[in-house]
GROMACS .gro file of C-alpha atoms in nm:
model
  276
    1UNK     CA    1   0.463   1.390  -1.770
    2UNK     CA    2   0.180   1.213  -2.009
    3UNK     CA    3   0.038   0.902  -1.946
    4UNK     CA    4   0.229   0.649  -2.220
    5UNK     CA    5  -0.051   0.640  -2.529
    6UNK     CA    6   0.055   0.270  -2.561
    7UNK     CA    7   0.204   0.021  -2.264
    8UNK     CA    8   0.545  -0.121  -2.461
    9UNK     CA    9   0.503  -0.485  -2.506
   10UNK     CA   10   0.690  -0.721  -2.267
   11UNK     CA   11   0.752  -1.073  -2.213
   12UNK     CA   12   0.491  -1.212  -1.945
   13UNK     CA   13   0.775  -1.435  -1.804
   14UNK     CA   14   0.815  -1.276  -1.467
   15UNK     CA   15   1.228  -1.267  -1.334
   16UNK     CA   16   1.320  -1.497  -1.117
   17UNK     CA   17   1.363  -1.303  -0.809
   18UNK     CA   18   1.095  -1.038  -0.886
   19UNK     CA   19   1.133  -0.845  -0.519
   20UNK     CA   20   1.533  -0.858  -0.501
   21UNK     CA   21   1.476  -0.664  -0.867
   22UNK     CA   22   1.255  -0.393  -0.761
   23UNK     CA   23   1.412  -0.312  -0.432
   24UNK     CA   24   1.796  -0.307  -0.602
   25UNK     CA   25   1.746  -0.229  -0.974
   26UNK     CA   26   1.765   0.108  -1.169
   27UNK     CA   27   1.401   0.258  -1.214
   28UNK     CA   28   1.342   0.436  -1.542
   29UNK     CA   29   1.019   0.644  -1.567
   30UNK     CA   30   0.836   0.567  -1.903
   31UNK     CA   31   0.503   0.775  -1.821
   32UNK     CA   32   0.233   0.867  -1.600
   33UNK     CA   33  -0.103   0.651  -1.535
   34UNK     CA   34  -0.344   0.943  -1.578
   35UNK     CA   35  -0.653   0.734  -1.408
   36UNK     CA   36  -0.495   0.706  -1.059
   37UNK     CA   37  -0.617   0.927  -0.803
   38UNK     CA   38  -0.229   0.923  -0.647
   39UNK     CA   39   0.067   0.990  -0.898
   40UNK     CA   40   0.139   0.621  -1.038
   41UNK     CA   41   0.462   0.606  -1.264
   42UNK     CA   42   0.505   0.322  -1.484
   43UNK     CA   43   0.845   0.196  -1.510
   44UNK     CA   44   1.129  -0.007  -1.625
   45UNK     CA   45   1.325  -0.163  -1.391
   46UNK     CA   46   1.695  -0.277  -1.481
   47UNK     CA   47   1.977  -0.505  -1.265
   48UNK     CA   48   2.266  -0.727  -1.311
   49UNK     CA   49   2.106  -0.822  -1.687
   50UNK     CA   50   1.760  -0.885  -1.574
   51UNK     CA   51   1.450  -0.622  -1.657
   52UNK     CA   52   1.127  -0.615  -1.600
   53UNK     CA   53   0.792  -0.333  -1.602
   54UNK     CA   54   0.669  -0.182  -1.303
   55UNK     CA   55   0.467   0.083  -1.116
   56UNK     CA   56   0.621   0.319  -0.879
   57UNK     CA   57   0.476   0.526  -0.656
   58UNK     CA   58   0.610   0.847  -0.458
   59UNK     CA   59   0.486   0.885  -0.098
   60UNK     CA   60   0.547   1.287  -0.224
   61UNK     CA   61   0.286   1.243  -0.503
   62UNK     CA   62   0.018   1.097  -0.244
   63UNK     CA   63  -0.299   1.316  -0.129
   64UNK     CA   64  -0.335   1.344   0.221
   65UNK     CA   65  -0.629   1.119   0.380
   66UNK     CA   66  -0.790   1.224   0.691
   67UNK     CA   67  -0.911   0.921   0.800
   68UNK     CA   68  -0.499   0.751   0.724
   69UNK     CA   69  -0.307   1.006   0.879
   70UNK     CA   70  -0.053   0.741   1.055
   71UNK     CA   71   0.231   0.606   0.788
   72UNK     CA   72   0.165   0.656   0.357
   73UNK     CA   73   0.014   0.496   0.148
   74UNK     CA   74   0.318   0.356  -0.042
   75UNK     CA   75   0.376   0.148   0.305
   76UNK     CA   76   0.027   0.001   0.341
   77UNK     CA   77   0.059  -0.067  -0.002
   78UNK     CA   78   0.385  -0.276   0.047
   79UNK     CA   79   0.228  -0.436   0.398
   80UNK     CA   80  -0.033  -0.555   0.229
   81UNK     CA   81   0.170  -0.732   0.016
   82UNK     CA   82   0.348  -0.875   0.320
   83UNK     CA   83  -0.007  -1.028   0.441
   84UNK     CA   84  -0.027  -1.180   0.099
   85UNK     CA   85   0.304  -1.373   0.099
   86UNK     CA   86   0.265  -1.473   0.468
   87UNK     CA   87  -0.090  -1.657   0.314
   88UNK     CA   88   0.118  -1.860   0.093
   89UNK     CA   89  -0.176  -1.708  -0.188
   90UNK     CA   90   0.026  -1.521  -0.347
   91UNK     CA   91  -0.268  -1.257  -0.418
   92UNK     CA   92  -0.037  -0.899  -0.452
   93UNK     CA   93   0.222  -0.859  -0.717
   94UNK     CA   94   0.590  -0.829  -0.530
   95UNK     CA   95   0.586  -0.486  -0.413
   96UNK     CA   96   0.885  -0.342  -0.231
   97UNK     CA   97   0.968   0.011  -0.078
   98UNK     CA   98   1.254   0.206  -0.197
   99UNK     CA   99   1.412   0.502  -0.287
  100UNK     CA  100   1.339   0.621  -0.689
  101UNK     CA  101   1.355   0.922  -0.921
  102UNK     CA  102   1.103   1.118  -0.708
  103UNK     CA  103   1.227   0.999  -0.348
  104UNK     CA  104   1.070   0.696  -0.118
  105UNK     CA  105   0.773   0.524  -0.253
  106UNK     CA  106   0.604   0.182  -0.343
  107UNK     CA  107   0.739   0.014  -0.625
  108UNK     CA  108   0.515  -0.287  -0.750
  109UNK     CA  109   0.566  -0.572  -1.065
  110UNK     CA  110   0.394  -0.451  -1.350
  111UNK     CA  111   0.107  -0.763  -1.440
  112UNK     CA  112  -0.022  -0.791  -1.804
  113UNK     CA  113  -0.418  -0.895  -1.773
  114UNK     CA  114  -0.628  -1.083  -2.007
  115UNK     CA  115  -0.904  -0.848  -2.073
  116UNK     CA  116  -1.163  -1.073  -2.171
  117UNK     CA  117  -1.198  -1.263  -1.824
  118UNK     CA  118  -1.513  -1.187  -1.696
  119UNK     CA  119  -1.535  -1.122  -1.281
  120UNK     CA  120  -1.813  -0.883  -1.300
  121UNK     CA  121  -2.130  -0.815  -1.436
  122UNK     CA  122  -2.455  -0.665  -1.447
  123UNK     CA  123  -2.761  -0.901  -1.501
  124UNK     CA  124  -3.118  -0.845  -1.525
  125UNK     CA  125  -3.322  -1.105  -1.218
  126UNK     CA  126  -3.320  -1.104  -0.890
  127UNK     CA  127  -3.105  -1.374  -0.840
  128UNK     CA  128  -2.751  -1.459  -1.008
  129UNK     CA  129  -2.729  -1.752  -1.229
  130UNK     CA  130  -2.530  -2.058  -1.141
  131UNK     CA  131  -2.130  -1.926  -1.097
  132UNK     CA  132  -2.231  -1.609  -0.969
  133UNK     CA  133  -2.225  -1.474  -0.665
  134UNK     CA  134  -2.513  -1.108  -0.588
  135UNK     CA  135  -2.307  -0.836  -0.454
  136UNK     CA  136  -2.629  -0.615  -0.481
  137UNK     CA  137  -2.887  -0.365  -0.682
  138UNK     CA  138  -2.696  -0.093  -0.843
  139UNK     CA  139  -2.881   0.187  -1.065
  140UNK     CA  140  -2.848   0.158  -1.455
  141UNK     CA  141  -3.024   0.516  -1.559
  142UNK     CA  142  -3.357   0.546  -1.634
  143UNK     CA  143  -3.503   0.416  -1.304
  144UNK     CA  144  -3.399   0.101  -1.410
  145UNK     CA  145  -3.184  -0.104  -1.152
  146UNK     CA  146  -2.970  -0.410  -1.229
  147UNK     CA  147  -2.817  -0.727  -1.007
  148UNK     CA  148  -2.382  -0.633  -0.935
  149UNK     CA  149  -2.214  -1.017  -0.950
  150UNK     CA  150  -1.926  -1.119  -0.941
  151UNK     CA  151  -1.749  -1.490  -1.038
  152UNK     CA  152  -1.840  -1.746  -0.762
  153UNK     CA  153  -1.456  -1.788  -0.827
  154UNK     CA  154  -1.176  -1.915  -0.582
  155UNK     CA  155  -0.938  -1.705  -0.641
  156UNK     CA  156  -1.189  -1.402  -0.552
  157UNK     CA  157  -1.275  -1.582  -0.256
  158UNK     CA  158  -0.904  -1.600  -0.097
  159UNK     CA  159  -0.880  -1.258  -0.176
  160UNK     CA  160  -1.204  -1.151   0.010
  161UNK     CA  161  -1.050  -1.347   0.334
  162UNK     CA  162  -0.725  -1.111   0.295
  163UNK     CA  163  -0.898  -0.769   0.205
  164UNK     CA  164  -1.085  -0.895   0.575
  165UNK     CA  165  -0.787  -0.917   0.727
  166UNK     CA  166  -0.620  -0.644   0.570
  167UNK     CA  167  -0.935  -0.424   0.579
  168UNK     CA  168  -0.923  -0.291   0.256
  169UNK     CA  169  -1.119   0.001   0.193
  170UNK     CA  170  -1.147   0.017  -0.153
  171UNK     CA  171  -1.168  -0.316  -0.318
  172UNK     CA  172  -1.263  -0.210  -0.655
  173UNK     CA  173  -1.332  -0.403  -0.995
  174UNK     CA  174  -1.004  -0.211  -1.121
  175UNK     CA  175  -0.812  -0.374  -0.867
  176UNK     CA  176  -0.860  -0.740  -0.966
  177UNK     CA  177  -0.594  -0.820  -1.233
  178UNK     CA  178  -0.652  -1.185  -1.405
  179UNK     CA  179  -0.350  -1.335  -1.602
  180UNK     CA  180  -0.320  -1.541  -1.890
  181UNK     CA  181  -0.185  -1.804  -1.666
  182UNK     CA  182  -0.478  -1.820  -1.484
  183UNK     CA  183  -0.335  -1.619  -1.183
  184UNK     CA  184  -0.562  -1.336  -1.017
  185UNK     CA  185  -0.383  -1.034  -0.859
  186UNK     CA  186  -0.543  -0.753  -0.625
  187UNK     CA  187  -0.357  -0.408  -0.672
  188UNK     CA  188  -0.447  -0.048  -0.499
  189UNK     CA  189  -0.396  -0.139  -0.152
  190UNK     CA  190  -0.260   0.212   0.006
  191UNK     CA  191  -0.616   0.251   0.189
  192UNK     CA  192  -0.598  -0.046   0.408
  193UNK     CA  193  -0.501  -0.151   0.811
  194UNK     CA  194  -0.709   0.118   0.957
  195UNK     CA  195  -0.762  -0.008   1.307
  196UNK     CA  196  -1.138   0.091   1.291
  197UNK     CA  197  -1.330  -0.139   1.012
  198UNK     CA  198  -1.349   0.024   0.721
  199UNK     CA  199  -1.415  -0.255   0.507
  200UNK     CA  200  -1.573  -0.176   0.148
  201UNK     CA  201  -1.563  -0.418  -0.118
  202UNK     CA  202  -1.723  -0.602  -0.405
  203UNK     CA  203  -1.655  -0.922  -0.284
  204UNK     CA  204  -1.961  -0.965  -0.035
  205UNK     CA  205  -2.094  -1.291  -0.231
  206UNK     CA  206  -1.928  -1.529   0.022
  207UNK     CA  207  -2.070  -1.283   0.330
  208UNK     CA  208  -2.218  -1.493   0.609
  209UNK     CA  209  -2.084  -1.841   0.453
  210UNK     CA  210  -1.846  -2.093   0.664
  211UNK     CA  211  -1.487  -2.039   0.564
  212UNK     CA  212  -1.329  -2.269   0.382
  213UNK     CA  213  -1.132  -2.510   0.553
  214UNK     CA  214  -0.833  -2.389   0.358
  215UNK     CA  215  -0.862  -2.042   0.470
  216UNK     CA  216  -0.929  -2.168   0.787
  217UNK     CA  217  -0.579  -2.319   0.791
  218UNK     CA  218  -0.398  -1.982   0.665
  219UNK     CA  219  -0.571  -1.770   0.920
  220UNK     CA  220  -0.395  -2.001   1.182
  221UNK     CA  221  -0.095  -1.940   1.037
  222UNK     CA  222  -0.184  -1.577   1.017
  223UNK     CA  223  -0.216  -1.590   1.393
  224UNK     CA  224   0.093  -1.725   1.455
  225UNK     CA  225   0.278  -1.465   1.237
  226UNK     CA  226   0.156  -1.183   1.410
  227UNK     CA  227   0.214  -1.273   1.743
  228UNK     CA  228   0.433  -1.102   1.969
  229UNK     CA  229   0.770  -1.128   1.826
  230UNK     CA  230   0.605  -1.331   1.521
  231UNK     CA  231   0.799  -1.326   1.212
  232UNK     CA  232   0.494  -1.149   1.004
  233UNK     CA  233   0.452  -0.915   1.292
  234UNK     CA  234   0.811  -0.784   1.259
  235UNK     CA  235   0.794  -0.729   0.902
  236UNK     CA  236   0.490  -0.519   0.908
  237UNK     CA  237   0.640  -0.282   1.234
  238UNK     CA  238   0.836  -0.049   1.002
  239UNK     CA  239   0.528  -0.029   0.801
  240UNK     CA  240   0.211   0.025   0.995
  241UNK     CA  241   0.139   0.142   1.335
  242UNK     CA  242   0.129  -0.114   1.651
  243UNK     CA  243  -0.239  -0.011   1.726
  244UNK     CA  244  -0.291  -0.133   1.355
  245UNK     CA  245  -0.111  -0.388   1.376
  246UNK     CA  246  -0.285  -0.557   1.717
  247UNK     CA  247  -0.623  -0.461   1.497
  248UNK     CA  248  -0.509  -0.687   1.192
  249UNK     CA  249  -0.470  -0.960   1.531
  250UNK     CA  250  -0.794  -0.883   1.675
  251UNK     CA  251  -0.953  -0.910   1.271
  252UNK     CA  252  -0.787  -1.288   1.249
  253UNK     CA  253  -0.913  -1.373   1.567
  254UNK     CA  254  -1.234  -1.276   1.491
  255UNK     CA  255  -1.244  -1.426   1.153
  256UNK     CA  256  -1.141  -1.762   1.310
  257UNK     CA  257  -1.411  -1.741   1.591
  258UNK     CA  258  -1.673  -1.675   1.374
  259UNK     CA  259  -1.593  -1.888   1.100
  260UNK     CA  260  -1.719  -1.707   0.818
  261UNK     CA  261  -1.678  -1.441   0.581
  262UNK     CA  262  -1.773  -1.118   0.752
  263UNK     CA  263  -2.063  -0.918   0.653
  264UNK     CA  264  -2.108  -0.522   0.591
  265UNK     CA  265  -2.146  -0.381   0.934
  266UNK     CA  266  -2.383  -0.055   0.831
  267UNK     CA  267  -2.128   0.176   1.008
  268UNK     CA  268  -1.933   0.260   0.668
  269UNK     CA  269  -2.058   0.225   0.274
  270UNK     CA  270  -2.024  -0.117   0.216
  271UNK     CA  271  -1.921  -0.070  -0.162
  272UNK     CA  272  -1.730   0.107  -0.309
  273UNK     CA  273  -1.803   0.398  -0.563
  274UNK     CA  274  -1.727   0.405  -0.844
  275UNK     CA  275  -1.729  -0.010  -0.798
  276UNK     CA  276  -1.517  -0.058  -1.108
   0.00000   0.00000   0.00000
């Protein structure tokens, strides 16, 4: 199957019960996204007179990970958006898993970006200018090295909280999905949960800084979800395992003790490669 040459034009108006779609409607494979490292299908997705675009993927298309052998991908991926909802952020597009064309996998709204929103960038100095936040030195070819920013941007900054609580492993530039509407969505979450930190992101600006007193408040409730019998602690036990569940526990306590965004621990690359 080829990757579609062009995505079909859609209306941005998502359906009005975007999760109850995915998980009951009729999936109709349109064409392959080439650039995934997993097999990523984009999709239609059809019910009771309501359609929208999507992205499924097959747990039997995923490549083995030695270091995630517990669970697939497809249910991290769908966990993770369970974290997100239980923020009240609404960071991760609905994401559901179900059964499709090619057997069980994660299916996940389709989001239209606006290309010219600017979260990253390259700039020559040793510090960023006002609105940016360093992430750090990266190599530009010809010996010459350049500062990686990123947006000193809220919306980035409730999403590094939950890729620390979720610890995502590969938050890349790719992943970060800004609408016209001024929304910001993370995607590509299938390598996160691992109970050993395995955080790697480009989101370090905020590392060492007080949490906000917002994020504050939604770890709380975070804590309360995923306590014993919690109601966000039950929706993630078909999906990950217990000892990776009581780690996402111990990573909200630890977030709330501290009180600040965490910093790269030197035990595992701190950024991803490639970044974007």
């Amino acid at each position: 199957m080829s990757a579609p040459e062009r995505i079909p034009p859609r209306s941005v108006t998502p359906p009005p019960d975007p999760a109850g779609l995915l998980a009951r409607g009729e999936l109709t494979v349109r064409g392959r996204i080439r650039e995934a490292s997993n097999a990523a299908l984009y999709c239609t997705v059809s019910y009771d007179g309501e359609d929208a675009a999507c992205i499924y993927k097959p747990v039997a298309g995923e490549r083995p990970l030695w270091d995630f052998p517990d669970g697939t991908l497809a249910q991290r991926e769908v966990a993770a958006y369970e974290v997100s909802e239980a923020t009240g952020w609404g960071l991760v597009p609905p994401t559901v898993l179900r059964e499709g064309p090619y057997g069980e996998g994660m299916c996940q709204l389709w989001v239209e970006v606006t290309p010219e929103a600017e979260l990253l960038a390259l700039v020559d100095g040793e510090e960023p200018e006002p609105g940016w936040k360093a992430i750090g030195f990266a190599e530009v070819g010809e010996g010459r090295t350049a500062l990686l920013v990123h947006a000193d941007d809220e919306r980035l900054r409730r999403l590094a909280v939950l890729d620390a609580v979720i610890n995502n492993a590969d938050r890349k530039g790719g992943h970060l999905l800004p609408t016209g509407e001024g929304r910001l969505y993370g995607i590509d979450h299938g390598v996160t949960f691992n109970a050993e930190n395995k955080l790697r992101t480009l989101l370090w600006g905020w590392a060492g800084e007080a949490l906000t007193e917002e994020a504050v408040g939604v770890l709380e409730g975070l804590r309360q979800g995923l306590a014993e019998g919690g109601p966000l602690a039950a929706r993630l036990e078909p999906l990950i395992t217990g000892a990776e569940i009581d780690a996402t526990r111990a990573r909200v306590g630890a977030l709330l003790a501290s009180g600040t965004h965490p910093e790269p621990s030197g035990e595992w690359p701190a950024i991803p490669w490639p970044p974007v």
